[in-house]
Amino acid sequence: MDINRTCYLFLDFDGTVFLHDEIPTEIREALATVQRAGHRVILNTGRSRGGLDFGKKKYQGVDWDGELYGGADYTYLGEHRILGKMDPAECEAWFRSAMERRAWINVECDKQNGCFHFDGEDLPHSQAEKQTYLEAYRRLTEGQTLMKLSVGVTSVENEPTRGIHVVDQQTYLELFPKGLDKGAILRDFCERYGIEREQCIAFGDSLNDLAAFAYTGKAVSMKGSPKELEALASYRARAKYGVAEGVKHYFPALFS
């Protein structure tokens, strides 16, 4: 990476740049410093647009360049990824697959949302139970634009969250092949705007960021990240606000 040329910082959202829906001052100031030097900040996130106004390209003092690029638990179709409608038949197929794999799934529609839990006892659900789930899903989504699906991969301090069935990374990839691969999303971004991946740095804190780390080569893992992610990181942050630490590691002259 040549820091004398424009560099692109691809940031995961929750747990990385945002902590409890706030951008800590230290992170905000570090990002603003690299932006003033001509480098670019891009969000590569699994977060919904809902509740955050990115239309003005600014949030809590940070300017976001270009489009908001999604990853993680997103899945979308079309050129305008965030705004594009999802294919109903494809979404129902994923819903059925999640049911078979006993993962929970969140369904986000344009007017209402729902969460389905398929985990519980070890025995498979009966056909009647599966039909009940499917009918509830169809009632929820009928006549609405389906904006987002997400499945259960959540863990807290390396332990499964109570009441949520944790599925492994490969299962998640199989369930959401278009939505999870942040590496493919970064590749699309770089190809679209003629960016060399050697000029990119990925920042993340979870298994959802693995593909992005593998693609960029230069990557910063947050404190407490899974070992698999740390193994791919070119820099492992030790401080709570790892984005700021990572930025200062790669752009020391800007902070001297």
PDB file of C-alpha atoms in Angstrom:
ATOM      1  CA  MET A   1       0.000   0.000   0.000  1.00  0.00           C
ATOM      2  CA  ASP A   2       1.340   3.379  -1.049  1.00  0.00           C
ATOM      3  CA  ILE A   3       0.088   5.920   1.494  1.00  0.00           C
ATOM      4  CA  ASN A   4       1.188   8.737  -0.788  1.00  0.00           C
ATOM      5  CA  ARG A   5      -1.654   7.718  -3.097  1.00  0.00           C
ATOM      6  CA  THR A   6      -5.359   7.670  -2.257  1.00  0.00           C
ATOM      7  CA  CYS A   7      -6.171   4.848   0.144  1.00  0.00           C
ATOM      8  CA  TYR A   8      -9.612   3.392   0.789  1.00  0.00           C
ATOM      9  CA  LEU A   9     -10.697   2.431   4.293  1.00  0.00           C
ATOM     10  CA  PHE A  10     -13.532  -0.110   4.264  1.00  0.00           C
ATOM     11  CA  LEU A  11     -15.213  -0.079   7.647  1.00  0.00           C
ATOM     12  CA  ASP A  12     -17.493  -2.616   9.230  1.00  0.00           C
ATOM     13  CA  PHE A  13     -20.275  -0.884  11.138  1.00  0.00           C
ATOM     14  CA  ASP A  14     -21.446  -2.334  14.450  1.00  0.00           C
ATOM     15  CA  GLY A  15     -18.656  -3.087  16.892  1.00  0.00           C
ATOM     16  CA  THR A  16     -16.052  -1.427  14.702  1.00  0.00           C
ATOM     17  CA  VAL A  17     -16.727   2.199  13.808  1.00  0.00           C
ATOM     18  CA  PHE A  18     -19.995   2.349  15.755  1.00  0.00           C
ATOM     19  CA  LEU A  19     -20.189   1.480  19.431  1.00  0.00           C
ATOM     20  CA  HIS A  20     -23.759   1.577  20.747  1.00  0.00           C
ATOM     21  CA  ASP A  21     -24.873   3.736  17.791  1.00  0.00           C
ATOM     22  CA  GLU A  22     -22.214   6.321  18.480  1.00  0.00           C
ATOM     23  CA  ILE A  23     -18.929   7.021  16.732  1.00  0.00           C
ATOM     24  CA  PRO A  24     -16.440   7.585  19.583  1.00  0.00           C
ATOM     25  CA  THR A  25     -14.582  10.877  19.413  1.00  0.00           C
ATOM     26  CA  GLU A  26     -11.204   9.177  18.937  1.00  0.00           C
ATOM     27  CA  ILE A  27     -12.476   7.258  15.902  1.00  0.00           C
ATOM     28  CA  ARG A  28     -14.244  10.309  14.475  1.00  0.00           C
ATOM     29  CA  GLU A  29     -11.098  12.424  14.736  1.00  0.00           C
ATOM     30  CA  ALA A  30      -8.881   9.714  13.217  1.00  0.00           C
ATOM     31  CA  LEU A  31     -11.186   9.270  10.225  1.00  0.00           C
ATOM     32  CA  ALA A  32     -11.494  13.005   9.718  1.00  0.00           C
ATOM     33  CA  THR A  33      -7.695  13.278   9.713  1.00  0.00           C
ATOM     34  CA  VAL A  34      -7.224  10.713   6.934  1.00  0.00           C
ATOM     35  CA  GLN A  35     -10.091  12.264   4.967  1.00  0.00           C
ATOM     36  CA  ARG A  36      -8.428  15.675   5.089  1.00  0.00           C
ATOM     37  CA  ALA A  37      -5.321  14.007   3.656  1.00  0.00           C
ATOM     38  CA  GLY A  38      -7.359  12.840   0.658  1.00  0.00           C
ATOM     39  CA  HIS A  39      -8.063   9.256   1.670  1.00  0.00           C
ATOM     40  CA  ARG A  40     -11.554   7.766   1.422  1.00  0.00           C
ATOM     41  CA  VAL A  41     -13.854   6.199   3.998  1.00  0.00           C
ATOM     42  CA  ILE A  42     -16.371   3.587   2.797  1.00  0.00           C
ATOM     43  CA  LEU A  43     -18.892   1.659   4.884  1.00  0.00           C
ATOM     44  CA  ASN A  44     -19.055  -2.063   4.186  1.00  0.00           C
ATOM     45  CA  THR A  45     -21.837  -3.013   6.525  1.00  0.00           C
ATOM     46  CA  GLY A  46     -24.549  -5.435   7.459  1.00  0.00           C
ATOM     47  CA  ARG A  47     -26.675  -2.698   9.009  1.00  0.00           C
ATOM     48  CA  SER A  48     -30.002  -1.602   7.590  1.00  0.00           C
ATOM     49  CA  ARG A  49     -30.448   1.991   6.432  1.00  0.00           C
ATOM     50  CA  GLY A  50     -33.377   2.211   8.806  1.00  0.00           C
ATOM     51  CA  GLY A  51     -32.879   4.823  11.526  1.00  0.00           C
ATOM     52  CA  LEU A  52     -29.741   6.328   9.996  1.00  0.00           C
ATOM     53  CA  ASP A  53     -29.852   9.058   7.375  1.00  0.00           C
ATOM     54  CA  PHE A  54     -26.996   8.413   4.972  1.00  0.00           C
ATOM     55  CA  GLY A  55     -28.656  10.396   2.193  1.00  0.00           C
ATOM     56  CA  LYS A  56     -26.792  13.493   3.308  1.00  0.00           C
ATOM     57  CA  LYS A  57     -23.514  11.496   3.236  1.00  0.00           C
ATOM     58  CA  LYS A  58     -22.594  12.653   6.733  1.00  0.00           C
ATOM     59  CA  TYR A  59     -23.166  11.157  10.149  1.00  0.00           C
ATOM     60  CA  GLN A  60     -21.835  12.311  13.509  1.00  0.00           C
ATOM     61  CA  GLY A  61     -19.130  14.409  11.917  1.00  0.00           C
ATOM     62  CA  VAL A  62     -17.884  11.800   9.441  1.00  0.00           C
ATOM     63  CA  ASP A  63     -18.379  12.149   5.688  1.00  0.00           C
ATOM     64  CA  TRP A  64     -19.158   8.903   3.877  1.00  0.00           C
ATOM     65  CA  ASP A  65     -17.817   8.780   0.322  1.00  0.00           C
ATOM     66  CA  GLY A  66     -19.779   7.205  -2.492  1.00  0.00           C
ATOM     67  CA  GLU A  67     -22.549   4.694  -1.836  1.00  0.00           C
ATOM     68  CA  LEU A  68     -23.230   2.820   1.355  1.00  0.00           C
ATOM     69  CA  TYR A  69     -22.073  -0.674   0.464  1.00  0.00           C
ATOM     70  CA  GLY A  70     -23.676  -3.558   2.298  1.00  0.00           C
ATOM     71  CA  GLY A  71     -22.473  -6.941   3.386  1.00  0.00           C
ATOM     72  CA  ALA A  72     -22.946  -9.288   6.331  1.00  0.00           C
ATOM     73  CA  ASP A  73     -26.607 -10.191   6.727  1.00  0.00           C
ATOM     74  CA  TYR A  74     -27.788  -8.182   3.731  1.00  0.00           C
ATOM     75  CA  THR A  75     -28.972  -9.658   0.513  1.00  0.00           C
ATOM     76  CA  TYR A  76     -30.155  -7.552  -2.368  1.00  0.00           C
ATOM     77  CA  LEU A  77     -30.563  -7.458  -6.093  1.00  0.00           C
ATOM     78  CA  GLY A  78     -30.018  -4.857  -8.772  1.00  0.00           C
ATOM     79  CA  GLU A  79     -27.567  -2.056  -9.468  1.00  0.00           C
ATOM     80  CA  HIS A  80     -28.836   0.120  -6.624  1.00  0.00           C
ATOM     81  CA  ARG A  81     -28.119  -2.439  -3.980  1.00  0.00           C
ATOM     82  CA  ILE A  82     -29.559  -0.765  -0.928  1.00  0.00           C
ATOM     83  CA  LEU A  83     -32.696   0.424  -2.689  1.00  0.00           C
ATOM     84  CA  GLY A  84     -33.205  -2.601  -4.936  1.00  0.00           C
ATOM     85  CA  LYS A  85     -36.145  -4.893  -4.287  1.00  0.00           C
ATOM     86  CA  MET A  86     -35.464  -8.486  -3.342  1.00  0.00           C
ATOM     87  CA  ASP A  87     -36.861 -11.358  -5.359  1.00  0.00           C
ATOM     88  CA  PRO A  88     -39.807 -12.864  -3.364  1.00  0.00           C
ATOM     89  CA  ALA A  89     -39.366 -16.432  -4.627  1.00  0.00           C
ATOM     90  CA  GLU A  90     -35.657 -16.390  -3.826  1.00  0.00           C
ATOM     91  CA  CYS A  91     -36.342 -15.012  -0.365  1.00  0.00           C
ATOM     92  CA  GLU A  92     -38.897 -17.711   0.375  1.00  0.00           C
ATOM     93  CA  ALA A  93     -36.387 -20.348  -0.680  1.00  0.00           C
ATOM     94  CA  TRP A  94     -33.891 -18.898   1.805  1.00  0.00           C
ATOM     95  CA  PHE A  95     -36.568 -18.848   4.475  1.00  0.00           C
ATOM     96  CA  ARG A  96     -37.259 -22.540   3.884  1.00  0.00           C
ATOM     97  CA  SER A  97     -33.533 -23.284   4.016  1.00  0.00           C
ATOM     98  CA  ALA A  98     -33.145 -21.424   7.310  1.00  0.00           C
ATOM     99  CA  MET A  99     -36.055 -23.432   8.695  1.00  0.00           C
ATOM    100  CA  GLU A 100     -34.400 -26.710   7.683  1.00  0.00           C
ATOM    101  CA  ARG A 101     -31.081 -25.623   9.207  1.00  0.00           C
ATOM    102  CA  ARG A 102     -32.832 -24.527  12.403  1.00  0.00           C
ATOM    103  CA  ALA A 103     -31.461 -20.982  12.308  1.00  0.00           C
ATOM    104  CA  TRP A 104     -33.441 -17.950  13.370  1.00  0.00           C
ATOM    105  CA  ILE A 105     -34.217 -15.405  10.683  1.00  0.00           C
ATOM    106  CA  ASN A 106     -35.182 -11.734  10.772  1.00  0.00           C
ATOM    107  CA  VAL A 107     -37.440 -10.459   8.019  1.00  0.00           C
ATOM    108  CA  GLU A 108     -37.441  -6.716   7.356  1.00  0.00           C
ATOM    109  CA  CYS A 109     -40.239  -5.367   5.178  1.00  0.00           C
ATOM    110  CA  ASP A 110     -41.140  -1.849   4.153  1.00  0.00           C
ATOM    111  CA  LYS A 111     -43.920  -1.597   6.761  1.00  0.00           C
ATOM    112  CA  GLN A 112     -43.210  -4.192   9.441  1.00  0.00           C
ATOM    113  CA  ASN A 113     -40.595  -6.643  10.642  1.00  0.00           C
ATOM    114  CA  GLY A 114     -40.631 -10.111  12.108  1.00  0.00           C
ATOM    115  CA  CYS A 115     -38.249 -12.602  13.711  1.00  0.00           C
ATOM    116  CA  PHE A 116     -38.695 -16.371  13.370  1.00  0.00           C
ATOM    117  CA  HIS A 117     -36.957 -18.824  15.700  1.00  0.00           C
ATOM    118  CA  PHE A 118     -36.612 -22.369  14.393  1.00  0.00           C
ATOM    119  CA  ASP A 119     -34.250 -23.633  17.099  1.00  0.00           C
ATOM    120  CA  GLY A 120     -35.280 -25.476  20.230  1.00  0.00           C
ATOM    121  CA  GLU A 121     -35.521 -29.213  20.742  1.00  0.00           C
ATOM    122  CA  ASP A 122     -33.128 -31.430  18.810  1.00  0.00           C
ATOM    123  CA  LEU A 123     -35.828 -33.249  16.879  1.00  0.00           C
ATOM    124  CA  PRO A 124     -36.831 -31.848  13.466  1.00  0.00           C
ATOM    125  CA  HIS A 125     -39.962 -29.734  13.234  1.00  0.00           C
ATOM    126  CA  SER A 126     -43.063 -31.550  12.100  1.00  0.00           C
ATOM    127  CA  GLN A 127     -44.494 -30.822   8.686  1.00  0.00           C
ATOM    128  CA  ALA A 128     -47.414 -29.034  10.338  1.00  0.00           C
ATOM    129  CA  GLU A 129     -45.054 -26.773  12.299  1.00  0.00           C
ATOM    130  CA  LYS A 130     -43.102 -25.939   9.161  1.00  0.00           C
ATOM    131  CA  GLN A 131     -46.327 -25.085   7.365  1.00  0.00           C
ATOM    132  CA  THR A 132     -47.368 -22.816  10.229  1.00  0.00           C
ATOM    133  CA  TYR A 133     -44.036 -20.961  10.032  1.00  0.00           C
ATOM    134  CA  LEU A 134     -44.339 -20.592   6.278  1.00  0.00           C
ATOM    135  CA  GLU A 135     -47.894 -19.261   6.486  1.00  0.00           C
ATOM    136  CA  ALA A 136     -46.813 -16.715   9.103  1.00  0.00           C
ATOM    137  CA  TYR A 137     -43.939 -15.636   6.851  1.00  0.00           C
ATOM    138  CA  ARG A 138     -46.276 -15.236   3.884  1.00  0.00           C
ATOM    139  CA  ARG A 139     -48.725 -13.160   5.941  1.00  0.00           C
ATOM    140  CA  LEU A 140     -45.896 -10.905   7.071  1.00  0.00           C
ATOM    141  CA  THR A 141     -44.516 -10.310   3.584  1.00  0.00           C
ATOM    142  CA  GLU A 142     -47.744 -10.246   1.560  1.00  0.00           C
ATOM    143  CA  GLY A 143     -47.984  -7.068  -0.512  1.00  0.00           C
ATOM    144  CA  GLN A 144     -44.818  -5.613   0.972  1.00  0.00           C
ATOM    145  CA  THR A 145     -41.354  -4.875  -0.383  1.00  0.00           C
ATOM    146  CA  LEU A 146     -38.935  -7.249   1.301  1.00  0.00           C
ATOM    147  CA  MET A 147     -35.874  -5.213   2.254  1.00  0.00           C
ATOM    148  CA  LYS A 148     -33.665  -7.526   4.275  1.00  0.00           C
ATOM    149  CA  LEU A 149     -33.193 -11.030   5.619  1.00  0.00           C
ATOM    150  CA  SER A 150     -30.709 -11.993   8.311  1.00  0.00           C
ATOM    151  CA  VAL A 151     -29.988 -15.320   9.994  1.00  0.00           C
ATOM    152  CA  GLY A 152     -28.674 -16.173  13.425  1.00  0.00           C
ATOM    153  CA  VAL A 153     -24.921 -16.114  13.759  1.00  0.00           C
ATOM    154  CA  THR A 154     -24.828 -13.985  16.875  1.00  0.00           C
ATOM    155  CA  SER A 155     -22.637 -14.862  19.830  1.00  0.00           C
ATOM    156  CA  VAL A 156     -21.658 -12.954  22.942  1.00  0.00           C
ATOM    157  CA  GLU A 157     -18.268 -13.538  24.558  1.00  0.00           C
ATOM    158  CA  ASN A 158     -17.903 -16.705  22.471  1.00  0.00           C
ATOM    159  CA  GLU A 159     -21.101 -18.193  23.884  1.00  0.00           C
ATOM    160  CA  PRO A 160     -24.363 -18.560  21.963  1.00  0.00           C
ATOM    161  CA  THR A 161     -26.895 -15.876  22.794  1.00  0.00           C
ATOM    162  CA  ARG A 162     -29.735 -17.304  24.858  1.00  0.00           C
ATOM    163  CA  GLY A 163     -32.572 -18.541  22.678  1.00  0.00           C
ATOM    164  CA  ILE A 164     -30.658 -18.132  19.415  1.00  0.00           C
ATOM    165  CA  HIS A 165     -29.264 -20.987  17.375  1.00  0.00           C
ATOM    166  CA  VAL A 166     -25.776 -20.100  16.129  1.00  0.00           C
ATOM    167  CA  VAL A 167     -25.004 -21.357  12.628  1.00  0.00           C
ATOM    168  CA  ASP A 168     -21.489 -21.697  11.299  1.00  0.00           C
ATOM    169  CA  GLN A 169     -19.940 -19.470   8.642  1.00  0.00           C
ATOM    170  CA  GLN A 170     -20.321 -21.989   5.814  1.00  0.00           C
ATOM    171  CA  THR A 171     -24.019 -22.414   6.581  1.00  0.00           C
ATOM    172  CA  TYR A 172     -24.444 -18.649   6.547  1.00  0.00           C
ATOM    173  CA  LEU A 173     -22.691 -18.445   3.176  1.00  0.00           C
ATOM    174  CA  GLU A 174     -24.959 -21.136   1.781  1.00  0.00           C
ATOM    175  CA  LEU A 175     -28.054 -19.388   3.109  1.00  0.00           C
ATOM    176  CA  PHE A 176     -27.065 -15.941   1.886  1.00  0.00           C
ATOM    177  CA  PRO A 177     -24.502 -16.293  -0.913  1.00  0.00           C
ATOM    178  CA  LYS A 178     -25.168 -12.821  -2.327  1.00  0.00           C
ATOM    179  CA  GLY A 179     -25.317 -11.026   0.966  1.00  0.00           C
ATOM    180  CA  LEU A 180     -22.544 -12.295   3.165  1.00  0.00           C
ATOM    181  CA  ASP A 181     -19.449 -12.147   1.003  1.00  0.00           C
ATOM    182  CA  LYS A 182     -18.010  -8.752   1.839  1.00  0.00           C
ATOM    183  CA  GLY A 183     -14.971  -9.630  -0.244  1.00  0.00           C
ATOM    184  CA  ALA A 184     -17.169  -9.846  -3.351  1.00  0.00           C
ATOM    185  CA  ILE A 185     -18.752  -6.537  -2.440  1.00  0.00           C
ATOM    186  CA  LEU A 186     -15.332  -4.875  -2.145  1.00  0.00           C
ATOM    187  CA  ARG A 187     -14.260  -6.452  -5.426  1.00  0.00           C
ATOM    188  CA  ASP A 188     -17.366  -5.020  -7.091  1.00  0.00           C
ATOM    189  CA  PHE A 189     -16.634  -1.602  -5.610  1.00  0.00           C
ATOM    190  CA  CYS A 190     -13.015  -1.632  -6.728  1.00  0.00           C
ATOM    191  CA  GLU A 191     -13.842  -2.810 -10.244  1.00  0.00           C
ATOM    192  CA  ARG A 192     -16.620  -0.256 -10.602  1.00  0.00           C
ATOM    193  CA  TYR A 193     -14.398   2.671  -9.631  1.00  0.00           C
ATOM    194  CA  GLY A 194     -11.053   1.420 -10.927  1.00  0.00           C
ATOM    195  CA  ILE A 195      -9.463   1.008  -7.485  1.00  0.00           C
ATOM    196  CA  GLU A 196      -6.460  -1.236  -6.874  1.00  0.00           C
ATOM    197  CA  ARG A 197      -7.105  -3.544  -3.963  1.00  0.00           C
ATOM    198  CA  GLU A 198      -3.558  -2.920  -2.743  1.00  0.00           C
ATOM    199  CA  GLN A 199      -4.806   0.562  -1.831  1.00  0.00           C
ATOM    200  CA  CYS A 200      -7.549  -0.804   0.431  1.00  0.00           C
ATOM    201  CA  ILE A 201      -7.667  -1.533   4.154  1.00  0.00           C
ATOM    202  CA  ALA A 202     -10.528  -3.474   5.750  1.00  0.00           C
ATOM    203  CA  PHE A 203     -11.585  -2.972   9.369  1.00  0.00           C
ATOM    204  CA  GLY A 204     -13.782  -5.494  11.181  1.00  0.00           C
ATOM    205  CA  ASP A 205     -14.553  -7.458  14.311  1.00  0.00           C
ATOM    206  CA  SER A 206     -16.462 -10.633  13.377  1.00  0.00           C
ATOM    207  CA  LEU A 207     -16.488 -13.708  11.155  1.00  0.00           C
ATOM    208  CA  ASN A 208     -18.632 -11.775   8.676  1.00  0.00           C
ATOM    209  CA  ASP A 209     -15.526  -9.755   7.837  1.00  0.00           C
ATOM    210  CA  LEU A 210     -13.371 -12.751   6.835  1.00  0.00           C
ATOM    211  CA  ALA A 211     -13.944 -12.368   3.090  1.00  0.00           C
ATOM    212  CA  ALA A 212     -13.140  -8.653   3.193  1.00  0.00           C
ATOM    213  CA  PHE A 213      -9.892  -9.328   5.073  1.00  0.00           C
ATOM    214  CA  ALA A 214      -8.913 -12.008   2.572  1.00  0.00           C
ATOM    215  CA  TYR A 215      -9.584  -9.680  -0.346  1.00  0.00           C
ATOM    216  CA  THR A 216      -7.749  -6.562   0.809  1.00  0.00           C
ATOM    217  CA  GLY A 217      -4.705  -8.181   2.388  1.00  0.00           C
ATOM    218  CA  LYS A 218      -4.282  -5.104   4.583  1.00  0.00           C
ATOM    219  CA  ALA A 219      -6.774  -5.457   7.410  1.00  0.00           C
ATOM    220  CA  VAL A 220      -7.268  -4.329  11.003  1.00  0.00           C
ATOM    221  CA  SER A 221      -9.071  -6.559  13.504  1.00  0.00           C
ATOM    222  CA  MET A 222     -10.712  -5.089  16.584  1.00  0.00           C
ATOM    223  CA  LYS A 223      -9.865  -6.090  20.136  1.00  0.00           C
ATOM    224  CA  GLY A 224     -11.667  -9.330  20.993  1.00  0.00           C
ATOM    225  CA  SER A 225     -12.151 -10.436  17.374  1.00  0.00           C
ATOM    226  CA  PRO A 226     -12.435 -14.178  16.600  1.00  0.00           C
ATOM    227  CA  LYS A 227      -9.110 -15.973  16.145  1.00  0.00           C
ATOM    228  CA  GLU A 228      -9.977 -16.750  12.514  1.00  0.00           C
ATOM    229  CA  LEU A 229     -10.249 -13.040  11.774  1.00  0.00           C
ATOM    230  CA  GLU A 230      -7.103 -12.158  13.684  1.00  0.00           C
ATOM    231  CA  ALA A 231      -5.230 -14.761  11.638  1.00  0.00           C
ATOM    232  CA  LEU A 232      -5.962 -12.750   8.482  1.00  0.00           C
ATOM    233  CA  ALA A 233      -5.362  -9.337  10.026  1.00  0.00           C
ATOM    234  CA  SER A 234      -2.208  -7.445   9.070  1.00  0.00           C
ATOM    235  CA  TYR A 235      -2.681  -5.424  12.281  1.00  0.00           C
ATOM    236  CA  ARG A 236      -4.469  -6.474  15.461  1.00  0.00           C
ATOM    237  CA  ALA A 237      -5.775  -3.561  17.485  1.00  0.00           C
ATOM    238  CA  ARG A 238      -5.204  -3.767  21.221  1.00  0.00           C
ATOM    239  CA  ALA A 239      -7.199  -0.712  22.294  1.00  0.00           C
ATOM    240  CA  LYS A 240     -10.970  -0.447  22.718  1.00  0.00           C
ATOM    241  CA  TYR A 241     -11.287   1.933  19.774  1.00  0.00           C
ATOM    242  CA  GLY A 242      -9.406  -0.204  17.293  1.00  0.00           C
ATOM    243  CA  VAL A 243     -10.262   1.827  14.194  1.00  0.00           C
ATOM    244  CA  ALA A 244      -8.344   4.833  15.491  1.00  0.00           C
ATOM    245  CA  GLU A 245      -5.414   2.627  16.513  1.00  0.00           C
ATOM    246  CA  GLY A 246      -5.311   0.954  13.111  1.00  0.00           C
ATOM    247  CA  VAL A 247      -5.522   4.242  11.232  1.00  0.00           C
ATOM    248  CA  LYS A 248      -2.624   5.655  13.245  1.00  0.00           C
ATOM    249  CA  HIS A 249      -0.608   2.483  12.582  1.00  0.00           C
ATOM    250  CA  TYR A 250      -0.903   2.809   8.808  1.00  0.00           C
ATOM    251  CA  PHE A 251      -0.789   6.609   8.579  1.00  0.00           C
ATOM    252  CA  PRO A 252       1.685   7.580  11.332  1.00  0.00           C
ATOM    253  CA  ALA A 253       2.881  10.740   9.571  1.00  0.00           C
ATOM    254  CA  LEU A 254      -0.609  12.230   9.816  1.00  0.00           C
ATOM    255  CA  PHE A 255      -0.560  11.975  13.594  1.00  0.00           C
ATOM    256  CA  SER A 256       3.024  12.937  14.416  1.00  0.00           C
TER     257      SER A 256
END
